[in-house]
């Protein structure tokens, strides 16, 4: 596997500078809930402000309100947001994956109806994928959409759907026939449909973003099928594949790391400085990987194996970082502390096990990579 | 006498008691309050926190071995009561010849930020991260004075408590003491013997929790089916299961060996070795158990998180790995590793 | 899984003291080649001296020259030997596994002929097990022993047989029928038989203890079959099973660790001291495990799952130790250095990958443990 | 211009050259001698060590990118010749305006034990672990003087060399210098630029070796059958294969990024970042590759050990992980991690 070294162009550096200036002004320290990467706070106004700047839906086509910009440009924006733990949850899924998926597979009507709202930060998407008996094994999904006149009737349960309570839309994968892989179809589900009940499942840190979705005879009209009926497995796989190489896979703890490294909890001793050096080197390496993958996407390639390779090590690394910083913190941090970074470290200890599960467990990713390598 | 010599029927009895009286729902409910008074009433009625304290002084009698069995069972069930703290503080008071009352007591764990001073029986200063302080009647600590170590008993009704929490939402409070008259008694041992006792009891809680995490995970991966077979058949999942069994086994063995060593020397180096092994075991086990469980382990509906949040808290308290490694390393560089590990229980000198 | 805490008895402590005094006198620093645990130097005279003290074949029956002593007593002797990197290679295999195997499965004649020589340190055993196409997968062994009048004719190749060049005997596993598991039989092979060629395979560190054994029409008389014909798989498994919990599984680096920790290369800084503390704690824990397992053996139990559990983590730990000490050493050590400990560290870097392969790879051990736990 | 811009036909050409001219048997044989003179003659005849040095000064012309391609190919084949050392030393001499000769040269890597001093053009002292010193005509080093940094060229025929070896039995000698007249020239850059150059070239050798270890292991586990199927189908072995591919990919990317950064700043922090990543990659890769290979990897008959012994040597030389982590950590604590890693190539300040 080979990744070409690449660096930011002058225009990309200008964009980076603009984002930094915007964030310094828009999110001065103490003015917002610092978050853990992509699970930062949900702040619709902040999302709309980003949209107004043209920093959401950046790679979506301009004719649907998108920016028509590159994957690298999106990376430049995203890494600045994650570096400060910005409140990105409201727009995150729509910007990262639902938007590009709809742009690639949606009908003209769907694109016109949804992409402008994603790019402006008005719409919030959530993913309805896992079920109680299907975690990693999506082919065993059972929530069924049955044909009825003019559309589909859905019954079943989706779980572990992050952000569904706040979302305007859910991009869901339902079974439309018994064929394990070819019997799955993606649907765009409006969040307030009759028969759809969203119940929070309290998460390990006490937050309530993780939801269960109960579908009881929910009617979904034909025009909300995304892509081909029966093509959901492939669309879903493609949706997951490329996003695995993003900076969000290794930047979850960045706001805490920086606070610690810069002496926010006091100057670092020799051992802590060396650990900060090791962490910095790996962040530097992963940033090079994410940037190289984004360039490949911009040049029309599909670096899905590369992305899986990156995510497998990046999520383990993030977890290592939590352990290292906690060791240097010197005591168990308090989730209820007045110090936002202590509280954030406490939250990271609790939620970090999920980092190597979401978006494909490390075991699944290793399987993808070894199969990819065997075919190479 | 150590846990090896405990009546074999005692452990199953205690396991059953805590399994029945401290089910997951009750543990979760207790997290929203300061204390499960009803459970605490049960355990004090049974005299559990006073095991290991002479009956002549108001204790329940019995051995450290029996007390560790109780704590391991409590750890397995995440029992939301201050058993370790009350037991350690009561033991300390009894060591000075005081009668124990069965009151809810706690121990000042000691923190670099602490500023406690005692002059002529009057205490001033702040102590941090005191477990259960808000519901305890008294916190004890050993201070070193010109006349040797003394046990200080701080009545908490006269102190101001600022509430804080560990990761399992158990009370861990900051206590400010402003000109409070305290009990001061000569301490008939080395100044670190109280911390060693508390560490040993915490270790037993952790060992119990580690065993439960291992059992729960083994059961889960045997039942959870993905890709047409139980996930426990996958090599990657087997690795997690093996890791959990290893760490649970090491931790419980370490607790029992450390207990034996304290019979010879109440502040034996083995207590530090035990806590370091148990801390590292907890760290590895939390990661392995969650990875084997997938998303279900991340929800509060499922009881894995009751255990892993406690383990994550306890490994950063009452002996952190960094402090322990430094102290043990100093002894190792002085005596050599081979001699240190092959010496008999309780005979290792600290550096 | 539960291991009872145990400590040495007074008589065991006396034995420990005796061994320490003997070694201080017999192996003063500088007088011997310090070795890496069980792969220490081969010194037949040293082995005979141990034999004369009654410290070989300790658990063999007294009527065959053994000591009739306990597994714990053997552990007490062995850990002192390994702690100083004593030259144990000549007697190691015979003392650890071939002797007990012959005592358990051998004929009266075999016991009389071989056990006294094992206990006295005169005989040296080696294991003929792996073959080019059978590493971990012993059921696929192909070297065949065919019945001929009065005995067996053997053809085939064994590899990775440590110490065969110096050994007086090889305890080998041959195929005697096509049944995968029940077609294997153990044989006691004299090292100088006609048709048996022993060729060293240079090891990664340049040593020549690793051998290939070529059997060309080698005749082995019937009386050299060990145990039942066809029972070799079970005997071999039992032979491996209990020894996995021994102190040799985590003491390979002990002589180097002690030299480092005691400041032989200069006083330790704060980070190194903390690492020494972590290593000491794990050694203490593993020593407790080995001792507990030895007590179980003495009380008639078969702690084979416990032993596999221990070896899996112990061998990974030994490898971690090599990395840690090397990092603190501060430069790549030289195999040809005048400093015996530098040279030993260099050797450890090269050979340590084999520690998690010999006696069952970590992957095999995990499988044994998980099956054992599932049945528990 | 970096390796990204190298003519695409050049890398396969170099790979083929070293594969053919430095086969495992030849590498093994060279370990019993001081130098494979014949291979060295071939590579010098092709001008490989002088790539990146201006033709006007006797060099071969070409770019650092091309030189790194050569070194990665040499690393893949474990070529037993001092390419990196001669290339770095020749580049250094040329930077002072000297003509280069194509002689076998080396660089003093710098060691805490070194005692070299130069007064009025005469050198005294001892330098350690100098690669290939016994067969080199000259060793160069940059010293800091009152008048700024100078390049010192030590003629080795006048020095006494005590032989030593790295783990791949490559020469690594101690050089004693007793009143030897040396060349001294003003050094037109920062004093650490020579070490940065050598580090970059070593990194390229390591990245090449890491790629070969990954390829070799992938091939082996696809062919080796145990328990009725290729071992590469086992999840535990897949983990090793993935680890190897990750570390090889990270290392080569890091080398090319560091090279680009040195175009902007010859002693860019990226060189240290690269070496740390590559060291750690080598450590992980050696372990994973041997575990995946089992016993066969431990024999000298099989070529894995040629690669792993070199990686084990190189990760402890010309920038150890401990030193690098400390230096990078100092920069991180000053500038912050996020700003440091998102800054453009060659613009990071060292702390």
mmCIF file of N, CA and C in Angstrom, chain D residues 62-152:
data_model
loop_
_atom_site.group_PDB
_atom_site.id
_atom_site.type_symbol
_atom_site.label_atom_id
_atom_site.label_comp_id
_atom_site.label_asym_id
_atom_site.label_seq_id
_atom_site.Cartn_x
_atom_site.Cartn_y
_atom_site.Cartn_z
ATOM 1 N N UNK D 62 20.923 14.933 -9.542
ATOM 2 C CA UNK D 62 19.707 14.285 -9.066
ATOM 3 C C UNK D 62 19.237 14.877 -7.752
ATOM 4 N N UNK D 63 18.127 14.316 -7.276
ATOM 5 C CA UNK D 63 17.434 14.925 -6.144
ATOM 6 C C UNK D 63 17.479 14.027 -4.922
ATOM 7 N N UNK D 64 17.124 14.621 -3.789
ATOM 8 C CA UNK D 64 16.959 13.841 -2.564
ATOM 9 C C UNK D 64 15.879 12.778 -2.778
ATOM 10 N N UNK D 65 14.876 13.103 -3.555
ATOM 11 C CA UNK D 65 13.820 12.123 -3.841
ATOM 12 C C UNK D 65 14.390 10.880 -4.498
ATOM 13 N N UNK D 66 15.278 11.088 -5.477
ATOM 14 C CA UNK D 66 15.881 9.927 -6.138
ATOM 15 C C UNK D 66 16.768 9.139 -5.175
ATOM 16 N N UNK D 67 17.504 9.868 -4.355
ATOM 17 C CA UNK D 67 18.373 9.199 -3.394
ATOM 18 C C UNK D 67 17.546 8.336 -2.430
ATOM 19 N N UNK D 68 16.406 8.867 -2.012
ATOM 20 C CA UNK D 68 15.572 8.101 -1.082
ATOM 21 C C UNK D 68 15.010 6.846 -1.747
ATOM 22 N N UNK D 69 14.699 6.949 -3.031
ATOM 23 C CA UNK D 69 14.245 5.764 -3.766
ATOM 24 C C UNK D 69 15.342 4.697 -3.767
ATOM 25 N N UNK D 70 16.578 5.134 -3.985
ATOM 26 C CA UNK D 70 17.708 4.194 -3.968
ATOM 27 C C UNK D 70 17.821 3.529 -2.598
ATOM 28 N N UNK D 71 17.725 4.336 -1.553
ATOM 29 C CA UNK D 71 17.911 3.791 -0.211
ATOM 30 C C UNK D 71 16.773 2.862 0.192
ATOM 31 N N UNK D 72 15.557 3.207 -0.182
ATOM 32 C CA UNK D 72 14.441 2.313 0.136
ATOM 33 C C UNK D 72 14.646 0.968 -0.561
ATOM 34 N N UNK D 73 15.116 1.002 -1.802
ATOM 35 C CA UNK D 73 15.368 -0.246 -2.525
ATOM 36 C C UNK D 73 16.514 -1.011 -1.870
ATOM 37 N N UNK D 74 17.545 -0.292 -1.439
ATOM 38 C CA UNK D 74 18.667 -0.935 -0.754
ATOM 39 C C UNK D 74 18.204 -1.532 0.572
ATOM 40 N N UNK D 75 17.319 -0.832 1.277
ATOM 41 C CA UNK D 75 16.799 -1.334 2.543
ATOM 42 C C UNK D 75 15.972 -2.594 2.352
ATOM 43 N N UNK D 76 15.175 -2.617 1.298
ATOM 44 C CA UNK D 76 14.395 -3.820 0.983
ATOM 45 C C UNK D 76 15.288 -5.027 0.801
ATOM 46 N N UNK D 77 16.439 -4.809 0.183
ATOM 47 C CA UNK D 77 17.338 -5.915 -0.143
ATOM 48 C C UNK D 77 18.444 -6.075 0.886
ATOM 49 N N UNK D 78 18.398 -5.289 1.966
ATOM 50 C CA UNK D 78 19.437 -5.364 3.008
ATOM 51 C C UNK D 78 20.832 -5.204 2.418
ATOM 52 N N UNK D 79 20.978 -4.371 1.406
ATOM 53 C CA UNK D 79 22.252 -4.251 0.698
ATOM 54 C C UNK D 79 23.394 -3.958 1.681
ATOM 55 N N UNK D 80 24.400 -4.807 1.731
ATOM 56 C CA UNK D 80 25.443 -4.696 2.765
ATOM 57 C C UNK D 80 26.537 -3.707 2.380
ATOM 58 N N UNK D 81 26.142 -2.468 2.141
ATOM 59 C CA UNK D 81 27.096 -1.419 1.743
ATOM 60 C C UNK D 81 26.707 -0.107 2.421
ATOM 61 N N UNK D 82 27.708 0.760 2.683
ATOM 62 C CA UNK D 82 27.450 1.992 3.448
ATOM 63 C C UNK D 82 26.917 3.130 2.586
ATOM 64 N N UNK D 83 25.776 2.891 1.961
ATOM 65 C CA UNK D 83 25.196 3.892 1.067
ATOM 66 C C UNK D 83 24.768 5.159 1.809
ATOM 67 N N UNK D 84 24.035 4.971 2.896
ATOM 68 C CA UNK D 84 23.497 6.132 3.607
ATOM 69 C C UNK D 84 24.635 6.982 4.155
ATOM 70 N N UNK D 85 25.629 6.327 4.736
ATOM 71 C CA UNK D 85 26.725 7.061 5.366
ATOM 72 C C UNK D 85 27.546 7.823 4.329
ATOM 73 N N UNK D 86 27.886 7.136 3.232
ATOM 74 C CA UNK D 86 28.683 7.804 2.206
ATOM 75 C C UNK D 86 27.901 8.949 1.562
ATOM 76 N N UNK D 87 26.622 8.702 1.326
ATOM 77 C CA UNK D 87 25.807 9.744 0.703
ATOM 78 C C UNK D 87 25.700 10.973 1.603
ATOM 79 N N UNK D 88 25.484 10.746 2.916
ATOM 80 C CA UNK D 88 25.337 11.876 3.836
ATOM 81 C C UNK D 88 26.669 12.632 3.962
ATOM 82 N N UNK D 89 27.768 11.894 4.080
ATOM 83 C CA UNK D 89 29.070 12.544 4.249
ATOM 84 C C UNK D 89 29.457 13.314 2.986
ATOM 85 N N UNK D 90 29.199 12.733 1.817
ATOM 86 C CA UNK D 90 29.542 13.404 0.557
ATOM 87 C C UNK D 90 28.715 14.681 0.403
ATOM 88 N N UNK D 91 27.434 14.561 0.730
ATOM 89 C CA UNK D 91 26.549 15.741 0.673
ATOM 90 C C UNK D 91 27.087 16.841 1.585
ATOM 91 N N UNK D 92 27.570 16.440 2.763
ATOM 92 C CA UNK D 92 28.079 17.425 3.721
ATOM 93 C C UNK D 92 29.329 18.111 3.186
ATOM 94 N N UNK D 93 30.243 17.322 2.646
ATOM 95 C CA UNK D 93 31.464 17.908 2.087
ATOM 96 C C UNK D 93 31.123 18.884 0.962
ATOM 97 N N UNK D 94 30.205 18.454 0.106
ATOM 98 C CA UNK D 94 29.820 19.320 -1.011
ATOM 99 C C UNK D 94 29.176 20.618 -0.518
ATOM 100 N N UNK D 95 28.459 20.521 0.580
ATOM 101 C CA UNK D 95 27.841 21.750 1.114
ATOM 102 C C UNK D 95 28.891 22.771 1.524
ATOM 103 N N UNK D 96 30.087 22.313 1.895
ATOM 104 C CA UNK D 96 31.145 23.268 2.260
ATOM 105 C C UNK D 96 31.917 23.710 1.032
ATOM 106 N N UNK D 97 31.499 23.239 -0.146
ATOM 107 C CA UNK D 97 32.166 23.647 -1.375
ATOM 108 C C UNK D 97 33.250 22.687 -1.830
ATOM 109 N N UNK D 98 33.473 21.614 -1.035
ATOM 110 C CA UNK D 98 34.511 20.652 -1.421
ATOM 111 C C UNK D 98 34.024 19.773 -2.559
ATOM 112 N N UNK D 99 34.968 19.305 -3.387
ATOM 113 C CA UNK D 99 34.625 18.313 -4.406
ATOM 114 C C UNK D 99 34.526 16.950 -3.746
ATOM 115 N N UNK D 100 33.612 16.126 -4.200
ATOM 116 C CA UNK D 100 33.508 14.785 -3.631
ATOM 117 C C UNK D 100 34.196 13.795 -4.558
ATOM 118 N N UNK D 101 34.667 12.701 -3.934
ATOM 119 C CA UNK D 101 35.553 11.788 -4.658
ATOM 120 C C UNK D 101 34.913 10.467 -5.003
ATOM 121 N N UNK D 102 33.807 10.138 -4.317
ATOM 122 C CA UNK D 102 33.279 8.786 -4.490
ATOM 123 C C UNK D 102 33.920 7.798 -3.541
ATOM 124 N N UNK D 103 34.801 8.254 -2.673
ATOM 125 C CA UNK D 103 35.383 7.374 -1.657
ATOM 126 C C UNK D 103 34.312 6.910 -0.685
ATOM 127 N N UNK D 104 34.613 5.824 0.001
ATOM 128 C CA UNK D 104 33.726 5.320 1.046
ATOM 129 C C UNK D 104 33.902 6.207 2.281
ATOM 130 N N UNK D 105 32.858 6.909 2.647
ATOM 131 C CA UNK D 105 32.920 7.854 3.765
ATOM 132 C C UNK D 105 31.910 7.450 4.842
ATOM 133 N N UNK D 106 32.076 8.046 5.989
ATOM 134 C CA UNK D 106 31.092 7.788 7.038
ATOM 135 C C UNK D 106 30.865 9.049 7.867
ATOM 136 N N UNK D 107 29.915 8.948 8.756
ATOM 137 C CA UNK D 107 29.515 10.073 9.595
ATOM 138 C C UNK D 107 29.638 9.638 11.057
ATOM 139 N N UNK D 108 30.153 10.522 11.884
ATOM 140 C CA UNK D 108 30.160 10.261 13.326
ATOM 141 C C UNK D 108 28.738 10.488 13.828
ATOM 142 N N UNK D 109 28.073 9.438 14.345
ATOM 143 C CA UNK D 109 26.655 9.618 14.672
ATOM 144 C C UNK D 109 26.420 10.419 15.950
ATOM 145 N N UNK D 110 27.480 10.539 16.792
ATOM 146 C CA UNK D 110 27.302 11.299 18.035
ATOM 147 C C UNK D 110 26.773 10.405 19.129
ATOM 148 N N UNK D 111 27.470 10.386 20.245
ATOM 149 C CA UNK D 111 27.143 9.481 21.347
ATOM 150 C C UNK D 111 27.535 10.207 22.626
ATOM 151 N N UNK D 112 26.788 10.021 23.694
ATOM 152 C CA UNK D 112 27.134 10.725 24.936
ATOM 153 C C UNK D 112 28.551 10.428 25.415
ATOM 154 N N UNK D 113 29.105 9.279 25.001
ATOM 155 C CA UNK D 113 30.453 8.918 25.464
ATOM 156 C C UNK D 113 31.559 9.601 24.659
ATOM 157 N N UNK D 114 31.204 10.242 23.543
ATOM 158 C CA UNK D 114 32.230 10.816 22.663
ATOM 159 C C UNK D 114 33.022 11.920 23.365
ATOM 160 N N UNK D 115 34.305 12.024 23.006
ATOM 161 C CA UNK D 115 35.174 13.029 23.643
ATOM 162 C C UNK D 115 35.943 13.854 22.621
ATOM 163 N N UNK D 116 35.492 13.856 21.382
ATOM 164 C CA UNK D 116 36.237 14.519 20.311
ATOM 165 C C UNK D 116 36.386 16.025 20.542
ATOM 166 N N UNK D 117 37.613 16.512 20.418
ATOM 167 C CA UNK D 117 37.851 17.956 20.412
ATOM 168 C C UNK D 117 38.779 18.267 19.251
ATOM 169 N N UNK D 118 38.631 19.479 18.727
ATOM 170 C CA UNK D 118 39.505 19.912 17.628
ATOM 171 C C UNK D 118 40.074 21.273 18.000
ATOM 172 N N UNK D 119 41.384 21.348 18.003
ATOM 173 C CA UNK D 119 42.047 22.615 18.296
ATOM 174 C C UNK D 119 43.086 22.893 17.210
ATOM 175 N N UNK D 120 42.988 24.057 16.600
ATOM 176 C CA UNK D 120 43.928 24.433 15.544
ATOM 177 C C UNK D 120 44.093 23.338 14.495
ATOM 178 N N UNK D 121 42.960 22.742 14.111
ATOM 179 C CA UNK D 121 43.016 21.746 13.042
ATOM 180 C C UNK D 121 43.547 20.396 13.458
ATOM 181 N N UNK D 122 43.762 20.203 14.780
ATOM 182 C CA UNK D 122 44.242 18.907 15.248
ATOM 183 C C UNK D 122 43.186 18.307 16.185
ATOM 184 N N UNK D 123 42.831 17.036 15.911
ATOM 185 C CA UNK D 123 41.755 16.404 16.671
ATOM 186 C C UNK D 123 42.299 15.401 17.671
ATOM 187 N N UNK D 124 41.592 15.294 18.802
ATOM 188 C CA UNK D 124 41.899 14.303 19.835
ATOM 189 C C UNK D 124 40.580 13.780 20.387
ATOM 190 N N UNK D 125 40.634 12.522 20.855
ATOM 191 C CA UNK D 125 39.456 11.992 21.521
ATOM 192 C C UNK D 125 38.969 10.682 20.918
ATOM 193 N N UNK D 126 37.807 10.259 21.404
ATOM 194 C CA UNK D 126 37.233 8.984 20.977
ATOM 195 C C UNK D 126 35.792 9.235 20.521
ATOM 196 N N UNK D 127 35.425 8.614 19.406
ATOM 197 C CA UNK D 127 34.022 8.651 18.976
ATOM 198 C C UNK D 127 33.519 7.213 18.852
ATOM 199 N N UNK D 128 32.252 7.021 19.148
ATOM 200 C CA UNK D 128 31.710 5.662 19.277
ATOM 201 C C UNK D 128 30.703 5.322 18.183
ATOM 202 N N UNK D 129 30.575 4.018 17.992
ATOM 203 C CA UNK D 129 29.518 3.481 17.117
ATOM 204 C C UNK D 129 29.523 4.131 15.729
ATOM 205 N N UNK D 130 30.713 4.349 15.190
ATOM 206 C CA UNK D 130 30.807 4.950 13.856
ATOM 207 C C UNK D 130 30.617 3.839 12.820
ATOM 208 N N UNK D 131 29.559 3.930 12.021
ATOM 209 C CA UNK D 131 29.304 2.843 11.075
ATOM 210 C C UNK D 131 30.399 2.728 10.025
ATOM 211 N N UNK D 132 30.823 1.523 9.755
ATOM 212 C CA UNK D 132 31.741 1.225 8.655
ATOM 213 C C UNK D 132 33.102 1.914 8.785
ATOM 214 N N UNK D 133 33.457 2.408 9.969
ATOM 215 C CA UNK D 133 34.697 3.181 10.093
ATOM 216 C C UNK D 133 35.899 2.404 9.587
ATOM 217 N N UNK D 134 35.939 1.115 9.842
ATOM 218 C CA UNK D 134 37.130 0.320 9.492
ATOM 219 C C UNK D 134 37.430 0.309 8.002
ATOM 220 N N UNK D 135 36.411 0.542 7.169
ATOM 221 C CA UNK D 135 36.638 0.502 5.725
ATOM 222 C C UNK D 135 36.469 1.885 5.082
ATOM 223 N N UNK D 136 36.212 2.902 5.898
ATOM 224 C CA UNK D 136 36.001 4.246 5.345
ATOM 225 C C UNK D 136 37.326 5.011 5.302
ATOM 226 N N UNK D 137 37.411 5.921 4.350
ATOM 227 C CA UNK D 137 38.634 6.734 4.299
ATOM 228 C C UNK D 137 38.514 7.929 5.236
ATOM 229 N N UNK D 138 37.289 8.337 5.495
ATOM 230 C CA UNK D 138 37.121 9.581 6.230
ATOM 231 C C UNK D 138 35.776 9.585 6.947
ATOM 232 N N UNK D 139 35.756 10.123 8.155
ATOM 233 C CA UNK D 139 34.506 10.301 8.898
ATOM 234 C C UNK D 139 34.265 11.791 9.098
ATOM 235 N N UNK D 140 33.041 12.244 8.861
ATOM 236 C CA UNK D 140 32.761 13.666 9.026
ATOM 237 C C UNK D 140 31.816 13.891 10.195
ATOM 238 N N UNK D 141 31.902 15.090 10.740
ATOM 239 C CA UNK D 141 30.998 15.480 11.816
ATOM 240 C C UNK D 141 30.940 17.002 11.865
ATOM 241 N N UNK D 142 29.840 17.527 12.374
ATOM 242 C CA UNK D 142 29.726 18.978 12.546
ATOM 243 C C UNK D 142 29.944 19.303 14.020
ATOM 244 N N UNK D 143 30.899 20.189 14.286
ATOM 245 C CA UNK D 143 31.147 20.643 15.656
ATOM 246 C C UNK D 143 30.778 22.116 15.757
ATOM 247 N N UNK D 144 30.371 22.518 16.940
ATOM 248 C CA UNK D 144 30.060 23.928 17.160
ATOM 249 C C UNK D 144 31.280 24.604 17.787
ATOM 250 N N UNK D 145 31.714 25.692 17.187
ATOM 251 C CA UNK D 145 32.867 26.432 17.717
ATOM 252 C C UNK D 145 32.428 27.862 18.030
ATOM 253 N N UNK D 146 33.349 28.613 18.572
ATOM 254 C CA UNK D 146 33.057 30.019 18.845
ATOM 255 C C UNK D 146 32.727 30.780 17.567
ATOM 256 N N UNK D 147 33.258 30.277 16.456
ATOM 257 C CA UNK D 147 33.021 30.950 15.174
ATOM 258 C C UNK D 147 31.871 30.313 14.412
ATOM 259 N N UNK D 148 31.029 29.568 15.119
ATOM 260 C CA UNK D 148 29.904 28.907 14.454
ATOM 261 C C UNK D 148 30.227 27.457 14.158
ATOM 262 N N UNK D 149 29.275 26.779 13.530
ATOM 263 C CA UNK D 149 29.486 25.359 13.249
ATOM 264 C C UNK D 149 30.535 25.148 12.150
ATOM 265 N N UNK D 150 31.302 24.063 12.318
ATOM 266 C CA UNK D 150 32.278 23.688 11.290
ATOM 267 C C UNK D 150 32.106 22.207 10.960
ATOM 268 N N UNK D 151 32.427 21.882 9.705
ATOM 269 C CA UNK D 151 32.458 20.470 9.312
ATOM 270 C C UNK D 151 33.879 19.974 9.504
ATOM 271 N N UNK D 152 34.004 18.891 10.270
ATOM 272 C CA UNK D 152 35.312 18.295 10.525
ATOM 273 C C UNK D 152 35.405 16.985 9.754
#
